[in-house]
Coordinates of C-alpha atoms in Angstrom, one line a residue:
M7 CA 104.4 88.4 43.4
S8 CA 105.7 90.5 40.7
S9 CA 102.4 92.2 40.4
L10 CA 102.5 93.5 44.0
P11 CA 104.1 96.9 43.4
L12 CA 101.1 98.0 41.3
F13 CA 99.0 98.0 44.6
R14 CA 101.4 100.3 46.3
P15 CA 99.0 103.4 46.2
W16 CA 96.9 101.4 48.7
R17 CA 99.5 101.9 51.4
L18 CA 98.4 105.5 51.5
A19 CA 94.9 104.8 52.1
P20 CA 94.8 104.6 55.8
I21 CA 96.9 107.7 56.2
V22 CA 94.9 109.7 53.9
L23 CA 91.8 108.5 55.5
A24 CA 93.1 109.6 59.0
G25 CA 93.8 112.9 57.7
I26 CA 90.4 113.4 56.1
L27 CA 88.6 112.1 59.2
L28 CA 90.6 114.2 61.4
S29 CA 89.6 117.3 59.6
A30 CA 85.9 116.8 60.6
C31 CA 86.8 117.3 64.3
A32 CA 85.7 121.1 64.4
S33 CA 82.1 120.4 63.5
S34 CA 79.4 120.9 65.8
G35 CA 76.8 118.4 66.6
G36 CA 73.0 118.5 67.5
G37 CA 70.0 120.1 66.0
K38 CA 67.7 118.8 63.5
V39 CA 69.2 116.8 60.6
S40 CA 68.7 118.8 57.3
T41 CA 68.8 117.9 53.8
P42 CA 72.2 118.7 53.3
V43 CA 73.2 116.6 56.3
D44 CA 71.3 113.7 54.9
A45 CA 73.4 114.1 51.4
L46 CA 76.5 114.0 53.2
Y47 CA 75.8 110.9 55.0
G48 CA 74.7 109.4 51.7
Q49 CA 78.1 110.4 50.2
L50 CA 79.8 108.8 53.1
D51 CA 78.0 105.7 52.5
Q52 CA 78.8 105.7 48.9
A53 CA 82.6 106.4 49.7
S54 CA 82.5 103.4 52.1
K55 CA 81.0 101.1 49.2
G56 CA 83.6 102.4 46.8
Y57 CA 86.4 101.5 49.2
E58 CA 84.8 97.8 49.6
T59 CA 84.7 97.6 45.8
A60 CA 88.4 98.6 45.5
L61 CA 89.4 96.0 48.0
Q62 CA 87.5 93.3 46.0
Q63 CA 89.0 94.4 42.8
A64 CA 92.4 94.2 44.4
R65 CA 91.7 90.7 45.7
E66 CA 90.7 89.8 42.1
G67 CA 93.9 91.0 40.7
N68 CA 92.5 93.9 38.8
A69 CA 95.0 96.6 39.8
E70 CA 93.9 99.4 37.4
A71 CA 90.2 99.2 38.3
S72 CA 91.2 98.9 42.1
A73 CA 93.2 102.1 41.9
Q74 CA 90.5 104.0 40.1
S75 CA 87.8 103.0 42.6
L76 CA 90.1 103.9 45.4
R77 CA 90.8 107.5 44.1
Q78 CA 87.0 108.0 43.4
S79 CA 86.0 106.8 46.9
L80 CA 88.8 108.8 48.7
D81 CA 87.8 112.0 46.7
L82 CA 84.2 111.5 47.7
L83 CA 85.1 110.9 51.3
K84 CA 87.4 114.1 51.2
Q85 CA 84.8 116.2 49.9
S86 CA 82.1 115.0 52.2
S87 CA 84.1 115.2 55.4
A88 CA 85.3 118.6 54.6
T89 CA 82.0 119.9 54.1
C90 CA 80.7 118.1 57.3
A91 CA 83.1 120.2 59.3
T92 CA 81.3 123.2 58.2
T93 CA 77.7 122.0 58.2
S94 CA 75.4 122.5 61.3
G95 CA 74.1 119.1 62.5
C96 CA 76.6 116.9 60.8
D97 CA 78.1 114.3 63.3
P98 CA 81.8 113.8 62.5
Q99 CA 81.6 110.7 64.5
R100 CA 79.8 108.8 61.7
F101 CA 83.0 109.5 59.7
F102 CA 85.2 108.2 62.3
S103 CA 83.0 105.2 62.5
V104 CA 83.4 104.5 58.9
F105 CA 87.3 104.8 59.3
D106 CA 87.3 102.3 62.0
R107 CA 85.1 99.8 59.9
L108 CA 87.5 100.3 57.0
L109 CA 90.4 99.4 58.9
R110 CA 88.7 96.2 60.2
L111 CA 87.6 95.4 56.6
K112 CA 91.3 95.8 55.3
D113 CA 92.4 93.3 58.1
G114 CA 89.9 90.9 56.6
D115 CA 90.5 91.4 52.9
F116 CA 94.4 91.9 52.8
D117 CA 95.3 88.4 54.3
D118 CA 97.0 87.3 51.0
I119 CA 98.4 90.4 49.9
P120 CA 101.4 91.2 52.5
D121 CA 102.5 94.1 50.3
L122 CA 99.2 96.2 51.1
S123 CA 99.5 96.4 54.7
G124 CA 102.9 98.1 55.1
D125 CA 106.5 98.3 54.3
V126 CA 107.1 94.6 53.5
D127 CA 109.6 93.9 50.7
S128 CA 108.0 91.6 48.1
S129 CA 110.9 89.2 48.4
Q130 CA 109.7 88.4 51.7
A131 CA 106.3 87.0 50.4
L132 CA 107.4 83.4 50.9
L133 CA 108.3 84.1 54.5
A134 CA 104.4 84.2 55.3
T135 CA 104.5 80.5 55.5
G136 CA 106.7 80.8 58.6
H137 CA 109.4 78.5 57.1
A138 CA 112.0 81.0 57.3
G139 CA 111.5 81.6 61.0
A140 CA 109.5 83.7 63.3
A141 CA 112.1 86.7 63.1
S142 CA 111.4 87.1 59.5
L143 CA 107.6 86.9 59.4
P144 CA 106.3 90.0 57.7
Q145 CA 104.3 92.6 59.4
A146 CA 101.1 92.0 57.3
Q147 CA 101.1 88.3 58.2
R148 CA 101.3 89.3 62.0
S149 CA 98.2 91.6 61.6
V150 CA 95.7 89.1 60.6
T151 CA 96.4 86.3 63.1
L152 CA 93.4 84.8 64.5
L153 CA 92.4 84.4 68.1
H154 CA 90.6 81.1 68.1
G155 CA 88.9 81.6 64.7
Q156 CA 88.3 85.4 65.0
K157 CA 90.5 88.3 63.7
L158 CA 92.0 90.2 66.7
S159 CA 90.8 93.6 65.4
Q160 CA 87.2 92.4 65.3
L161 CA 87.4 91.8 69.1
I162 CA 88.7 95.2 69.8
A163 CA 85.8 97.5 70.7
M164 CA 86.8 101.0 69.7
N165 CA 85.0 102.6 72.5
G166 CA 85.7 105.5 74.9
P167 CA 88.1 103.8 77.2
V168 CA 90.2 102.4 74.1
K169 CA 90.3 105.8 72.2
A170 CA 91.6 107.5 75.5
A171 CA 94.2 104.7 75.8
L172 CA 95.1 105.2 72.2
E173 CA 95.8 109.0 72.7
M174 CA 97.7 108.1 76.0
W175 CA 100.0 105.9 73.9
L176 CA 100.4 108.4 71.1
T177 CA 101.2 111.3 73.6
Q178 CA 102.3 110.9 77.3
R179 CA 103.5 107.2 76.9
R180 CA 104.6 107.3 73.3
P181 CA 108.4 107.1 74.5
Q182 CA 107.5 103.9 76.4
L183 CA 105.6 102.6 73.3
M184 CA 108.6 103.2 71.1
D185 CA 111.0 101.6 73.4
A186 CA 108.8 98.6 73.9
W187 CA 108.6 98.2 70.2
V188 CA 112.5 98.3 69.9
N189 CA 112.8 95.7 72.9
Y190 CA 110.2 93.5 71.4
Q191 CA 111.9 93.3 68.1
Y192 CA 115.2 91.9 69.5
L193 CA 113.2 89.5 71.7
R194 CA 110.7 88.5 69.2
H195 CA 112.6 85.2 68.1
E196 CA 112.2 84.1 71.7
M197 CA 108.8 85.2 72.6
W198 CA 106.7 85.0 69.4
P199 CA 107.0 81.2 68.8
A200 CA 105.2 80.4 71.9
Y201 CA 102.3 82.5 70.8
Q202 CA 102.3 81.2 67.3
K203 CA 102.3 77.7 68.7
A204 CA 99.4 78.6 71.1
D205 CA 97.5 80.2 68.0
L206 CA 97.3 83.5 69.7
P207 CA 97.8 87.0 68.0
E208 CA 101.2 88.6 68.0
A209 CA 99.7 92.0 68.5
L210 CA 98.2 90.7 71.8
L211 CA 101.6 89.7 73.0
F212 CA 103.0 93.1 72.1
G213 CA 100.2 94.9 73.9
M214 CA 100.6 93.0 77.0
M215 CA 104.3 93.2 77.1
T216 CA 104.2 96.9 76.5
Q217 CA 101.9 97.6 79.3
E218 CA 103.4 95.2 81.6
S219 CA 107.1 95.9 81.4
G220 CA 107.9 98.0 78.2
G221 CA 109.9 95.0 77.2
K222 CA 112.4 95.1 80.1
V223 CA 113.0 91.3 81.1
H224 CA 114.2 92.2 84.6
A225 CA 111.3 94.4 85.4
V226 CA 109.8 94.0 89.1
S227 CA 106.8 95.7 90.3
R228 CA 106.0 97.0 93.8
S229 CA 103.7 93.9 94.3
G230 CA 106.7 91.4 93.2
A231 CA 105.3 90.7 89.7
S232 CA 108.3 90.0 87.7
G233 CA 109.6 89.6 84.0
P234 CA 108.7 91.0 80.7
L235 CA 105.1 89.8 81.4
Q236 CA 105.0 90.3 85.1
F237 CA 104.1 87.0 86.7
M238 CA 103.4 86.8 90.3
Y239 CA 105.3 84.0 91.9
A240 CA 102.4 81.7 92.7
T241 CA 100.9 82.1 89.2
G242 CA 104.3 81.6 87.7
M243 CA 104.8 78.4 89.5
R244 CA 101.4 77.3 88.3
F245 CA 102.7 77.5 84.8
G246 CA 106.1 76.1 85.2
L247 CA 108.0 79.1 86.1
G248 CA 110.4 78.6 89.0
V249 CA 114.0 78.7 90.1
D250 CA 116.5 77.0 87.8
N251 CA 120.1 76.9 89.4
G252 CA 119.3 80.1 91.3
F253 CA 117.8 81.9 88.3
D254 CA 114.1 83.0 88.5
T255 CA 112.6 81.8 85.2
R256 CA 110.1 84.5 85.3
F257 CA 112.8 86.6 83.9
D258 CA 113.3 84.2 80.9
P259 CA 111.4 85.9 78.0
A260 CA 110.8 82.5 76.1
A261 CA 109.5 80.8 79.3
S262 CA 107.6 83.8 80.3
A263 CA 106.0 84.0 76.8
R264 CA 105.1 80.2 76.9
A265 CA 103.5 80.6 80.4
N266 CA 101.6 83.8 79.3
A267 CA 100.2 82.0 76.3
E268 CA 99.1 79.0 78.5
Y269 CA 97.4 81.2 80.9
L270 CA 95.6 83.1 78.2
N271 CA 94.3 79.9 76.6
E272 CA 93.3 78.4 79.9
Q273 CA 91.3 81.6 80.7
L274 CA 89.9 81.9 77.3
R275 CA 88.2 78.5 77.8
I276 CA 86.9 79.7 81.1
F277 CA 85.5 82.9 79.9
N278 CA 84.1 81.6 76.4
N279 CA 86.8 83.4 74.5
N280 CA 85.8 86.8 75.8
L281 CA 89.3 88.6 75.5
E282 CA 88.5 91.6 77.5
L283 CA 87.4 89.5 80.4
V284 CA 90.6 87.5 80.1
I285 CA 92.9 90.4 80.0
G286 CA 91.2 91.9 83.1
A287 CA 91.6 88.5 84.8
Y288 CA 95.4 88.6 84.0
N289 CA 95.7 91.9 85.6
G290 CA 93.0 91.8 88.4
G291 CA 93.0 88.0 89.3
E292 CA 90.9 85.3 87.6
G293 CA 89.0 84.6 90.9
R294 CA 87.8 88.2 91.2
M295 CA 86.8 88.1 87.5
R296 CA 84.8 84.8 87.9
R297 CA 83.0 86.1 90.9
A298 CA 82.1 89.4 88.8
V299 CA 81.0 87.5 85.8
G300 CA 79.0 84.9 87.3
D301 CA 77.5 82.4 84.8
D302 CA 77.5 85.1 81.9
P303 CA 80.8 85.1 80.2
S304 CA 79.3 86.8 77.3
V305 CA 79.0 90.1 79.4
S306 CA 81.1 93.0 78.2
F307 CA 84.1 94.1 80.4
Y308 CA 82.7 97.5 80.1
D309 CA 79.2 96.5 81.6
P310 CA 78.8 98.5 84.8
R311 CA 78.2 95.3 86.6
I312 CA 81.9 94.1 85.7
Y313 CA 83.5 97.4 85.1
N314 CA 82.6 99.0 88.4
Q315 CA 83.8 96.1 90.4
M316 CA 87.3 96.3 89.0
S317 CA 90.2 98.2 90.6
P318 CA 91.2 101.5 88.9
E319 CA 94.2 99.7 87.7
T320 CA 92.4 97.0 86.1
R321 CA 90.0 99.4 84.3
D322 CA 92.8 101.2 82.8
Y323 CA 94.8 98.1 82.1
V324 CA 92.4 96.3 79.7
P325 CA 92.0 99.2 77.3
A326 CA 95.8 100.1 77.5
V327 CA 96.6 96.5 76.3
L328 CA 94.0 96.6 73.5
A329 CA 95.1 100.1 72.5
A330 CA 98.7 99.0 72.1
A331 CA 97.8 95.9 70.1
W332 CA 95.6 98.0 67.8
L333 CA 98.5 100.5 67.3
F334 CA 100.7 97.4 66.5
L335 CA 98.2 96.5 63.8
H336 CA 97.6 99.9 62.3
P337 CA 100.5 102.3 63.1
D338 CA 100.2 104.2 59.9
S339 CA 96.6 105.0 60.5
Y340 CA 97.4 107.0 63.7
N341 CA 100.4 108.9 62.1
L342 CA 102.6 106.5 64.0
R343 CA 106.0 105.2 62.5
F344 CA 107.7 102.4 64.4
P345 CA 111.6 102.2 63.7
K346 CA 112.7 99.5 61.4
V347 CA 114.8 97.1 63.7
D348 CA 116.8 94.2 62.4
G349 CA 115.9 91.6 65.2
N350 CA 117.7 88.7 63.6
P351 CA 119.5 86.7 66.4
G352 CA 123.3 86.1 66.6
S353 CA 126.0 85.4 69.2
I354 CA 129.5 86.2 69.9
T355 CA 132.3 84.1 71.7
L356 CA 134.4 86.4 74.0
K357 CA 137.9 86.9 72.7
R358 CA 138.7 88.7 76.1
A359 CA 137.1 88.7 79.5
A360 CA 134.2 91.4 79.7
S361 CA 131.0 92.1 81.5
L362 CA 127.9 93.2 79.7
D363 CA 128.5 96.8 81.2
E364 CA 132.0 96.7 79.4
L365 CA 130.6 95.5 76.2
T366 CA 128.0 98.3 76.2
V367 CA 130.8 100.8 76.5
C368 CA 132.9 99.6 73.8
L369 CA 130.0 99.0 71.4
G370 CA 129.0 102.6 71.8
S371 CA 126.3 103.5 69.3
A372 CA 127.0 100.9 66.8
D373 CA 124.5 100.3 64.1
G374 CA 122.8 103.6 65.1
M375 CA 121.6 102.7 68.5
S376 CA 121.8 106.0 69.9
G377 CA 120.6 104.9 73.5
G378 CA 123.4 102.2 73.6
W379 CA 123.1 98.4 73.8
F380 CA 122.8 97.9 77.5
R381 CA 119.1 96.9 77.6
T382 CA 119.4 94.5 74.7
L383 CA 122.3 92.8 75.8
R384 CA 120.7 92.5 79.3
N385 CA 117.4 91.3 77.8
L386 CA 119.1 88.6 75.6
N387 CA 121.3 87.2 78.4
P388 CA 118.9 87.4 81.4
R389 CA 120.8 84.9 83.5
L390 CA 123.9 87.1 83.6
D391 CA 124.7 89.7 86.2
P392 CA 125.6 92.8 84.0
D393 CA 128.5 93.7 86.3
A394 CA 130.1 90.3 86.5
T395 CA 133.0 89.7 84.2
Q396 CA 132.5 86.7 81.7
P397 CA 135.5 84.7 81.0
V398 CA 137.1 84.2 77.6
G399 CA 135.2 81.6 75.5
S400 CA 131.9 82.5 77.0
T401 CA 129.1 82.7 74.4
L402 CA 126.8 85.7 74.6
Q403 CA 123.4 86.2 72.7
V404 CA 123.4 89.5 70.8
P405 CA 121.6 90.9 67.6
S406 CA 123.4 89.6 64.5
Q407 CA 124.4 93.0 63.5
L408 CA 126.5 93.3 66.5
E409 CA 128.8 90.5 65.7
G410 CA 130.9 92.6 63.4
A411 CA 130.8 95.4 65.7
Y412 CA 132.1 93.3 68.5
A413 CA 134.9 92.1 66.4
S414 CA 135.9 95.4 65.3
R415 CA 135.5 97.4 68.7
C416 CA 135.7 95.1 71.5
V417 CA 138.6 92.8 71.0
D418 CA 141.4 95.1 70.3
G419 CA 142.0 98.7 70.3
P420 CA 141.4 101.5 72.8
W421 CA 137.5 100.9 73.4
P422 CA 137.9 97.6 75.6
I423 CA 140.7 99.2 77.5
L424 CA 138.7 102.2 78.3
A425 CA 135.6 100.0 79.2
A426 CA 137.8 97.8 81.6
D427 CA 139.4 100.9 83.1
L428 CA 135.9 102.4 83.8
H429 CA 134.6 99.0 85.1
S430 CA 137.5 98.7 87.6
A431 CA 136.9 102.1 89.2
T432 CA 136.3 102.0 92.8
V433 CA 134.0 104.6 94.7
P434 CA 135.1 105.3 98.3
V435 CA 132.7 103.8 100.7
V436 CA 131.8 106.1 103.6
P437 CA 130.7 104.1 106.6
D438 CA 127.5 104.8 108.3
P439 CA 128.1 106.9 111.5
P440 CA 127.8 104.9 114.7
P441 CA 124.5 105.4 116.5
A442 CA 124.6 108.5 118.8
K443 CA 124.9 107.4 122.4
A444 CA 122.6 108.8 124.9
S445 CA 124.7 110.7 127.3
A446 CA 123.7 110.4 131.0
Q447 CA 121.9 113.6 131.9
R448 CA 123.3 115.4 134.9
T449 CA 120.6 116.5 137.2
T450 CA 120.4 118.3 140.6
T451 CA 117.4 118.8 142.8
Y452 CA 115.2 121.8 143.3
R453 CA 112.9 122.3 146.3
V454 CA 109.5 123.9 145.1
R455 CA 108.8 127.0 147.0
H456 CA 105.6 129.1 147.6
G457 CA 104.5 130.6 144.3
D458 CA 106.6 128.6 142.1
T459 CA 105.2 127.1 138.7
L460 CA 107.1 124.8 136.3
I461 CA 107.3 128.0 134.1
S462 CA 108.9 130.0 136.7
I463 CA 111.3 127.3 137.6
V464 CA 112.3 126.9 133.8
R465 CA 112.9 130.8 133.7
K466 CA 115.1 130.6 136.8
L467 CA 117.2 127.7 135.3
H468 CA 117.6 129.4 131.8
C469 CA 118.3 126.0 130.3
S470 CA 115.4 123.6 130.2
S471 CA 111.8 123.5 129.3
V472 CA 108.5 122.7 130.9
Q473 CA 108.3 119.5 129.0
E474 CA 111.8 118.3 130.0
I475 CA 111.3 118.8 133.8
S476 CA 107.6 117.2 133.4
E477 CA 109.3 114.1 131.8
I478 CA 112.2 113.9 134.3
N479 CA 109.8 113.9 137.2
D480 CA 107.0 112.1 135.6
L481 CA 104.6 114.7 136.5
K482 CA 101.0 114.4 135.4
H483 CA 99.2 117.6 134.1
H484 CA 102.5 119.6 135.1
R485 CA 101.2 119.6 138.7
I486 CA 103.8 120.4 141.6
R487 CA 103.4 121.3 145.2
V488 CA 105.2 123.3 147.9
G489 CA 108.2 121.3 149.4
Q490 CA 108.4 118.8 146.5
Q491 CA 111.9 118.0 145.4
L492 CA 112.3 118.1 141.5
K493 CA 115.1 116.8 139.6
V494 CA 116.2 119.6 137.2
P495 CA 119.1 119.6 134.6
V496 CA 122.5 120.8 135.8
C497 CA 123.2 123.8 133.3
R498 CA 126.5 124.2 131.7

C-alpha cells in the first residue's frame, strides 16, 4: 500500500470537476447547434474518455501515466466548459451529465483503491476486510457496497426531484444533515452491522436515518412513528420491535436498524429490487405501493401512474433519502465537508451517582464538542431517563474519547458539584386556578308596556343587552308582547 500516496491528485478530481461544471451555469440554451458547439461537445467526449483512461491506468498501477492523463482531461474539460458558458446554443446540462457519469464510474473503478475516495489513512487499508470492526471501516469501502449485486450509485437517478433534494440538503436542511452525520458516527457501531449482515449499502442507512430522525434515537412523530428509523407500532411488532421491561425497543438503535434492514430486504423481494419503490413503501405503506404498482414492479417511482398516487410527503421523502445517500457517497463533489468524528465506542463506570444531565454539564465541550454531549449520551443509553440519577457502579456507554474526560472532569473537582447543584434545583409550582364558579344571577321582573322593544328596555336598565334578556327569557326572534313579564338582571 506504499504506492497509494502517489494517487493523491485524484482526490481533487471531483472537486475540480464540480467547480468547472458549475461555471457553465450562465450559458443560454436553444437555437440551432453550430459548428463551434459540435466542437465543444467533441472536446467533452474526449475529456470523458481521457478520464476513463486515467482511471484504468490507476487500476493498473501506472501512477505517472494516470496523473498525466488526468491533467490533460481536466485541462480539456476546463477549456470546453468555460467556452460553453459564452457560446450560443451550448447546453451546460451535457457537461453536468458527464460529471454525474464520471462520479458513478469512479465508484465502479475505485473499489480496490481506498485512498482515492477520500481522507482515508493508508494505514487503514487492511480494515477494508472488516476484521477490525465496523466502526473502523474506511469511507471508500462504504461507498462501493452493493445492493443485491448492483452499486447503490447506479440505482440513484439524478433527476429533477433528486437534484432539488440535493439543493435542499446543501442549503436549508444543511444543519440537520451535519447533525445527522455526527449522530450517526457515534451510533455507527450499533447500526451498521445489521445493514452489513443484510448486504445493504451503508449510504442507504444514513439517508433513511437522516430523513427520518436526524439521528435522534428518541424521536417521535405526530403519527406515533418512533425511534431513529421511525417505526410505527404495528410494523415494529411485525419485525420484532416491542416492549422489553417497559422499554420500547423501537428506540434501540441496533434493534431498529436490524428491523429496518429486514423490512427493506422483504420489500426488495416484493418489488423486484426496485429501490425507489421500496423507499416509497417504507414511508407511504407497502399496501398502497403494491396497489399502485400492480404487476409491474419495474415501473419507475417517478412514472406519473405511481408518482401522482403518492402523498406529497412520500413524493418528497424518496428523493430526500436518495439525495442524502448520494451526499454520503460524494460529499467533496458538492463542496461539502463532513466533520471527522471518532466514533469508537467506550464505556464508563460511575464513581459517583449522576444523571445524564449532570454528566453533560460536567463534560462541557470536551474534545471540541461545542454543542455538548447530551444528544450523544442520550443516544448511546436509550433506556435511561436523562433526569434520573444513576447509582455508583452503573456502566454507561460513551464515545471512547470521553473515558478520560469523565475521569478528569466528572469524578472530583468543581464540575460535578456544580452539575449536582443545578440538577437539584427546584422550580416553584404554580397550581392551576380553580375553575370559576358561575354565580347565580339575580333577576327581577319587568312588565312589558305599550311601545316597548327589547332595545328600549335595555336602554332603561343600563346594564344588560338584548341577547342576555332574550336568553334569560328564551325568546324567539326577540319577540315580546304587551303585558308580558320578563326576567331582567338586577343592576348593581
